[in-house]
Amino acid sequence: MANKIFDSLVFSTNKSKDEIVASLVTSIAQREKADPSNNWIARVTHIYNTGENAGASYFVIGDKLKEQKQLSSNLVEAPVAQVDSTKIDEIRVTQIIDEKLQGQSLQISDEKISQAVEEKIANNETLSTLIKAEVAKNKTSLGISDIIAFS
């Protein structure tokens, strides 16, 4: 299921945040009924300068998504939405660096495994050389119990 986001701009201080959330939950339910293959999310922005919620930014999710994510409220505060674009870019750069480091860590791990396998092969070749030397020295073939003794 994909998440689809729509914007809801609040121009007036007349409605409380609870009233706005209730109204948007109803709107989301209607959208999800018409398009059941998607979860709908409202991105709310209060675009006025004075009052309790002046400049506030948050998300409202439908009941279906709220249950899926086991959240207690349809209101999801979004401090990242209020951060300027340079902060968001810094966050994304940090995520990319973390992903690269994780990839390098996996590569290093693969290299260590490869090195361990090569050491095992070298040890087996050494064992094989010892067995061949013992056979040549005794000029007889070794039985399985003799080979196990070298292991």
Coordinates of N, CA and C in Angstrom, one line a residue:
M1 N 0.8 -1.2 0.0 CA 0.0 0.0 0.0 C 0.9 1.2 0.0
A2 N 0.6 2.2 -0.9 CA 1.3 3.4 -0.9 C 0.7 4.5 0.0
N3 N 1.5 5.4 0.4 CA 1.0 6.6 1.1 C 0.9 7.7 0.2
K4 N -0.2 8.4 0.2 CA -0.4 9.6 -0.6 C -0.7 10.8 0.3
I5 N -0.1 11.9 0.0 CA -0.2 13.1 0.8 C -0.9 14.2 0.1
F6 N -1.8 14.8 0.8 CA -2.4 16.0 0.3 C -2.2 17.2 1.3
D7 N -2.2 18.4 0.8 CA -2.0 19.6 1.6 C -3.3 20.1 2.1
S8 N -3.3 20.6 3.4 CA -4.5 21.3 3.9 C -3.9 22.6 4.6
L9 N -4.3 23.7 4.0 CA -3.9 25.0 4.5 C -5.0 25.6 5.4
V10 N -4.6 26.0 6.6 CA -5.5 26.6 7.6 C -5.2 28.1 7.6
F11 N -6.3 28.9 7.2 CA -6.1 30.3 7.1 C -6.6 31.1 8.3
S12 N -7.4 30.4 9.1 CA -8.1 31.1 10.2 C -7.8 30.5 11.6
T13 N -7.9 31.3 12.6 CA -7.7 30.8 14.0 C -9.1 30.3 14.6
N14 N -10.1 30.4 13.8 CA -11.5 30.0 14.3 C -11.6 28.6 14.8
K15 N -10.9 27.7 14.1 CA -11.1 26.2 14.5 C -9.9 25.8 15.3
S16 N -10.2 24.9 16.3 CA -9.1 24.4 17.1 C -8.4 23.3 16.4
K17 N -7.3 22.9 16.9 CA -6.5 21.8 16.2 C -7.4 20.5 16.2
D18 N -8.1 20.2 17.3 CA -8.9 19.0 17.4 C -10.0 19.0 16.4
E19 N -10.6 20.2 16.1 CA -11.7 20.3 15.1 C -11.1 20.1 13.7
I20 N -9.9 20.6 13.5 CA -9.3 20.4 12.2 C -8.9 18.9 11.9
V21 N -8.4 18.3 13.0 CA -8.0 16.9 12.9 C -9.3 16.0 12.6
A22 N -10.4 16.3 13.3 CA -11.6 15.5 13.2 C -12.1 15.7 11.7
S23 N -12.1 16.9 11.2 CA -12.6 17.2 9.9 C -11.7 16.4 8.8
L24 N -10.4 16.5 9.0 CA -9.5 15.8 8.1 C -9.6 14.3 8.2
V25 N -9.8 13.7 9.3 CA -10.0 12.3 9.5 C -11.2 11.8 8.6
T26 N -12.3 12.6 8.7 CA -13.4 12.3 7.8 C -13.1 12.4 6.4
S27 N -12.4 13.5 6.0 CA -11.9 13.7 4.6 C -11.1 12.5 4.1
I28 N -10.1 12.1 5.0 CA -9.2 11.0 4.7 C -10.1 9.7 4.5
A29 N -11.0 9.4 5.3 CA -11.9 8.2 5.2 C -12.6 8.2 3.9
Q30 N -13.1 9.4 3.4 CA -13.7 9.5 2.1 C -12.8 9.2 1.0
R31 N -11.6 9.7 1.1 CA -10.5 9.4 0.0 C -10.2 8.0 0.0
E32 N -10.0 7.3 1.2 CA -9.6 5.9 1.3 C -10.7 5.0 0.8
K33 N -12.0 5.5 1.0 CA -13.1 4.7 0.5 C -13.1 4.7 -1.1
A34 N -12.8 5.9 -1.6 CA -12.8 6.0 -3.1 C -11.5 5.3 -3.7
D35 N -10.4 5.3 -2.9 CA -9.2 4.7 -3.4 C -8.6 3.8 -2.3
P36 N -9.1 2.6 -2.1 CA -8.7 1.7 -1.0 C -7.3 1.2 -1.1
S37 N -6.6 1.4 -2.2 CA -5.3 0.8 -2.4 C -4.2 1.7 -1.8
N38 N -4.6 2.9 -1.3 CA -3.7 3.9 -0.7 C -4.1 4.3 0.7
N39 N -3.0 4.7 1.4 CA -3.3 5.4 2.7 C -3.1 6.8 2.4
W40 N -4.1 7.6 2.9 CA -4.0 9.1 2.7 C -3.6 9.8 3.9
I41 N -2.7 10.8 3.7 CA -2.2 11.6 4.8 C -2.3 13.0 4.5
A42 N -2.8 13.8 5.4 CA -3.0 15.3 5.2 C -1.8 16.0 5.9
R43 N -1.1 16.8 5.1 CA -0.1 17.7 5.6 C -0.7 19.1 5.9
V44 N -0.8 19.4 7.2 CA -1.5 20.6 7.6 C -0.5 21.7 7.9
T45 N -0.8 22.9 7.4 CA 0.0 24.1 7.7 C -0.9 25.2 8.0
H46 N -0.7 25.8 9.2 CA -1.4 27.0 9.6 C -0.6 28.2 9.1
I47 N -1.3 28.9 8.2 CA -0.6 30.0 7.5 C -1.1 31.4 8.0
Y48 N -1.0 31.6 9.3 CA -1.3 32.9 9.9 C -0.2 33.2 10.9
N49 N -0.1 34.4 11.3 CA 1.1 34.8 12.1 C 0.8 35.0 13.6
T50 N -0.4 35.1 14.0 CA -0.7 35.2 15.4 C -1.7 34.2 15.9
G51 N -1.6 33.8 17.2 CA -2.5 32.8 17.7 C -1.7 31.6 18.2
E52 N -2.5 30.7 18.8 CA -1.9 29.5 19.4 C -1.2 28.6 18.4
N53 N -1.7 28.4 17.2 CA -1.1 27.5 16.3 C -0.5 28.2 15.1
A54 N -0.2 29.5 15.2 CA 0.4 30.2 14.1 C 1.7 29.5 13.6
G55 N 1.7 29.3 12.3 CA 2.8 28.7 11.7 C 3.0 27.2 11.9
A56 N 2.1 26.6 12.6 CA 2.2 25.2 13.0 C 2.1 24.3 11.7
S57 N 2.8 23.2 11.8 CA 2.8 22.2 10.7 C 2.8 20.8 11.3
Y58 N 1.9 20.0 10.8 CA 1.7 18.6 11.3 C 1.0 17.8 10.3
F59 N 1.0 16.5 10.6 CA 0.3 15.5 9.7 C -0.9 14.9 10.4
V60 N -1.9 14.6 9.6 CA -3.1 13.9 10.1 C -3.2 12.7 9.2
I61 N -3.4 11.5 9.9 CA -3.5 10.2 9.2 C -4.9 9.7 9.5
G62 N -5.3 8.8 8.6 CA -6.6 8.1 8.8 C -6.6 7.0 9.8
D63 N -7.8 6.5 10.1 CA -7.9 5.5 11.2 C -7.2 4.2 10.8
K64 N -7.2 3.9 9.4 CA -6.6 2.7 9.0 C -5.1 2.7 9.2
L65 N -4.5 3.8 8.9 CA -3.0 3.9 9.0 C -2.7 4.0 10.5
K66 N -3.5 4.6 11.3 CA -3.3 4.7 12.7 C -3.3 3.4 13.4
E67 N -4.2 2.5 12.9 CA -4.3 1.1 13.5 C -3.1 0.3 13.0
Q68 N -2.7 0.5 11.7 CA -1.6 -0.3 11.2 C -0.3 0.0 11.9
K69 N -0.1 1.3 12.3 CA 1.1 1.7 12.9 C 1.0 1.7 14.4
Q70 N -0.2 1.3 14.9 CA -0.5 1.2 16.4 C -0.2 2.5 17.1
L71 N -0.7 3.6 16.5 CA -0.6 4.9 17.1 C -1.8 5.3 17.9
S72 N -1.6 6.2 18.9 CA -2.7 6.5 19.8 C -3.5 7.7 19.2
S73 N -3.1 8.4 18.2 CA -3.7 9.6 17.7 C -3.6 9.7 16.2
N74 N -4.6 10.4 15.6 CA -4.5 10.6 14.2 C -3.6 11.8 13.9
L75 N -3.3 12.6 14.9 CA -2.4 13.7 14.8 C -1.0 13.3 15.0
V76 N -0.1 13.6 14.0 CA 1.3 13.3 14.1 C 2.1 14.6 14.0
E77 N 2.6 15.0 15.1 CA 3.4 16.2 15.1 C 4.7 16.0 14.2
A78 N 5.1 17.0 13.5 CA 6.2 16.8 12.6 C 7.2 18.0 12.7
P79 N 8.1 17.9 13.7 CA 9.0 19.0 13.8 C 9.9 19.1 12.6
V80 N 10.1 18.0 11.8 CA 10.9 18.1 10.6 C 10.3 19.0 9.6
A81 N 8.9 19.0 9.6 CA 8.2 19.9 8.6 C 8.5 21.3 8.9
Q82 N 8.8 21.7 10.1 CA 9.1 23.1 10.4 C 10.5 23.5 10.3
V83 N 11.4 22.5 10.0 CA 12.8 22.8 9.9 C 13.1 23.4 8.5
D84 N 14.0 24.3 8.4 CA 14.3 24.9 7.0 C 15.0 23.8 6.2
S85 N 15.0 24.1 4.9 CA 15.5 23.1 3.9 C 16.9 22.7 4.1
T86 N 17.8 23.6 4.6 CA 19.2 23.2 4.8 C 19.3 22.2 5.9
K87 N 18.4 22.2 6.9 CA 18.4 21.2 8.0 C 18.0 19.9 7.4
I88 N 16.9 19.9 6.5 CA 16.4 18.7 5.9 C 17.5 18.1 5.0
D89 N 18.2 19.0 4.3 CA 19.3 18.5 3.4 C 20.4 17.8 4.3
E90 N 20.7 18.4 5.4 CA 21.7 17.9 6.3 C 21.3 16.5 6.9
I91 N 20.0 16.4 7.2 CA 19.5 15.1 7.7 C 19.6 14.1 6.6
R92 N 19.3 14.4 5.3 CA 19.4 13.5 4.2 C 20.8 13.1 3.9
V93 N 21.7 14.1 4.0 CA 23.2 13.8 3.8 C 23.6 12.8 4.9
T94 N 23.2 13.0 6.1 CA 23.6 12.1 7.2 C 23.1 10.7 6.9
Q95 N 21.8 10.6 6.4 CA 21.2 9.3 6.1 C 22.1 8.6 5.0
I96 N 22.4 9.4 4.0 CA 23.2 8.8 2.9 C 24.6 8.3 3.4
I97 N 25.2 9.1 4.2 CA 26.5 8.7 4.8 C 26.4 7.4 5.6
D98 N 25.3 7.4 6.4 CA 25.1 6.2 7.3 C 24.9 4.9 6.4
E99 N 24.1 5.1 5.3 CA 23.9 4.0 4.4 C 25.2 3.5 3.7
K100 N 26.1 4.5 3.3 CA 27.4 4.2 2.7 C 28.3 3.4 3.7
L101 N 28.3 3.9 4.9 CA 29.1 3.3 6.0 C 28.6 1.9 6.2
Q102 N 27.3 1.7 6.2 CA 26.8 0.3 6.5 C 27.2 -0.6 5.3
G103 N 27.2 -0.1 4.1 CA 27.6 -0.8 2.9 C 29.0 -1.2 3.0
Q104 N 29.9 -0.2 3.4 CA 31.3 -0.5 3.6 C 31.5 -1.5 4.7
S105 N 30.8 -1.5 5.7 CA 30.9 -2.4 6.8 C 30.6 -3.8 6.3
L106 N 29.5 -3.9 5.5 CA 29.2 -5.3 4.9 C 30.3 -5.7 4.0
Q107 N 30.9 -4.8 3.2 CA 32.0 -5.2 2.3 C 33.2 -5.6 3.1
I108 N 33.6 -4.9 4.2 CA 34.7 -5.3 5.1 C 34.4 -6.7 5.7
S109 N 33.2 -6.9 6.1 CA 32.8 -8.2 6.7 C 33.0 -9.3 5.6
D110 N 32.6 -9.1 4.4 CA 32.8 -10.0 3.3 C 34.2 -10.3 3.1
E111 N 35.1 -9.2 3.1 CA 36.5 -9.4 2.9 C 37.1 -10.3 4.1
K112 N 36.6 -10.1 5.3 CA 37.1 -10.9 6.4 C 36.7 -12.3 6.3
I113 N 35.5 -12.6 5.8 CA 35.1 -13.9 5.6 C 35.9 -14.6 4.5
S114 N 36.2 -13.8 3.4 CA 37.0 -14.3 2.3 C 38.4 -14.6 2.8
Q115 N 39.0 -13.8 3.6 CA 40.3 -14.0 4.2 C 40.3 -15.2 5.0
A116 N 39.3 -15.4 5.9 CA 39.2 -16.6 6.7 C 39.2 -17.9 5.9
V117 N 38.4 -17.9 4.8 CA 38.3 -19.0 3.9 C 39.7 -19.3 3.2
E118 N 40.3 -18.2 2.8 CA 41.7 -18.4 2.2 C 42.6 -19.0 3.2
E119 N 42.6 -18.6 4.5 CA 43.4 -19.2 5.5 C 43.1 -20.7 5.7
K120 N 41.8 -21.0 5.7 CA 41.4 -22.4 5.8 C 42.0 -23.2 4.7
I121 N 41.9 -22.7 3.5 CA 42.4 -23.4 2.3 C 43.9 -23.6 2.4
A122 N 44.6 -22.5 2.9 CA 46.1 -22.6 3.0 C 46.4 -23.6 4.1
N123 N 45.7 -23.7 5.2 CA 45.9 -24.7 6.2 C 45.7 -26.1 5.7
N124 N 44.6 -26.3 4.9 CA 44.4 -27.6 4.3 C 45.5 -28.0 3.3
E125 N 46.0 -27.0 2.6 CA 47.1 -27.3 1.7 C 48.4 -27.7 2.5
T126 N 48.6 -27.1 3.6 CA 49.7 -27.4 4.5 C 49.5 -28.8 5.0
L127 N 48.3 -29.2 5.5 CA 48.0 -30.5 5.9 C 48.2 -31.5 4.8
S128 N 47.8 -31.2 3.6 CA 48.0 -32.1 2.5 C 49.5 -32.3 2.2
T129 N 50.3 -31.2 2.3 CA 51.7 -31.3 2.1 C 52.4 -32.2 3.2
L130 N 51.9 -32.1 4.5 CA 52.4 -32.9 5.6 C 52.1 -34.4 5.3
I131 N 50.9 -34.6 4.9 CA 50.5 -36.0 4.6 C 51.3 -36.6 3.5
K132 N 51.5 -35.8 2.4 CA 52.3 -36.3 1.3 C 53.8 -36.6 1.7
A133 N 54.3 -35.7 2.6 CA 55.7 -35.9 3.1 C 55.8 -37.1 3.9
E134 N 54.8 -37.4 4.8 CA 54.8 -38.6 5.6 C 54.7 -39.8 4.8
V135 N 53.9 -39.8 3.7 CA 53.7 -41.0 2.9 C 55.0 -41.2 2.1
A136 N 55.7 -40.1 1.6 CA 56.9 -40.3 0.9 C 58.0 -40.8 1.9
K137 N 58.0 -40.3 3.1 CA 59.0 -40.8 4.1 C 58.8 -42.3 4.4
N138 N 57.6 -42.7 4.6 CA 57.4 -44.1 5.0 C 57.2 -45.0 3.7
K139 N 57.1 -44.3 2.6 CA 56.9 -45.1 1.3 C 55.7 -46.0 1.4
T140 N 54.7 -45.6 2.2 CA 53.5 -46.4 2.3 C 52.3 -45.4 2.3
S141 N 51.2 -45.9 2.0 CA 50.0 -45.0 2.1 C 49.5 -45.0 3.5
L142 N 48.9 -43.8 3.8 CA 48.3 -43.7 5.1 C 46.9 -44.1 5.2
G143 N 46.4 -44.6 6.3 CA 45.0 -44.9 6.4 C 44.3 -43.7 6.9
I144 N 43.0 -43.8 7.0 CA 42.1 -42.7 7.4 C 42.5 -42.2 8.8
S145 N 42.8 -43.2 9.7 CA 43.1 -42.9 11.1 C 44.4 -42.0 11.2
D146 N 45.3 -42.3 10.3 CA 46.6 -41.5 10.3 C 46.3 -40.1 9.8
I147 N 45.4 -40.0 8.8 CA 45.1 -38.6 8.3 C 44.4 -37.8 9.4
I148 N 43.5 -38.5 10.1 CA 42.7 -37.8 11.2 C 43.7 -37.3 12.2
A149 N 44.7 -38.1 12.5 CA 45.7 -37.7 13.5 C 46.4 -36.4 13.1
F150 N 46.6 -36.2 11.8 CA 47.2 -34.9 11.4 C 46.3 -33.7 11.6
S151 N 45.0 -34.0 11.6 CA 44.0 -32.8 11.6 C 44.1 -32.1 12.8

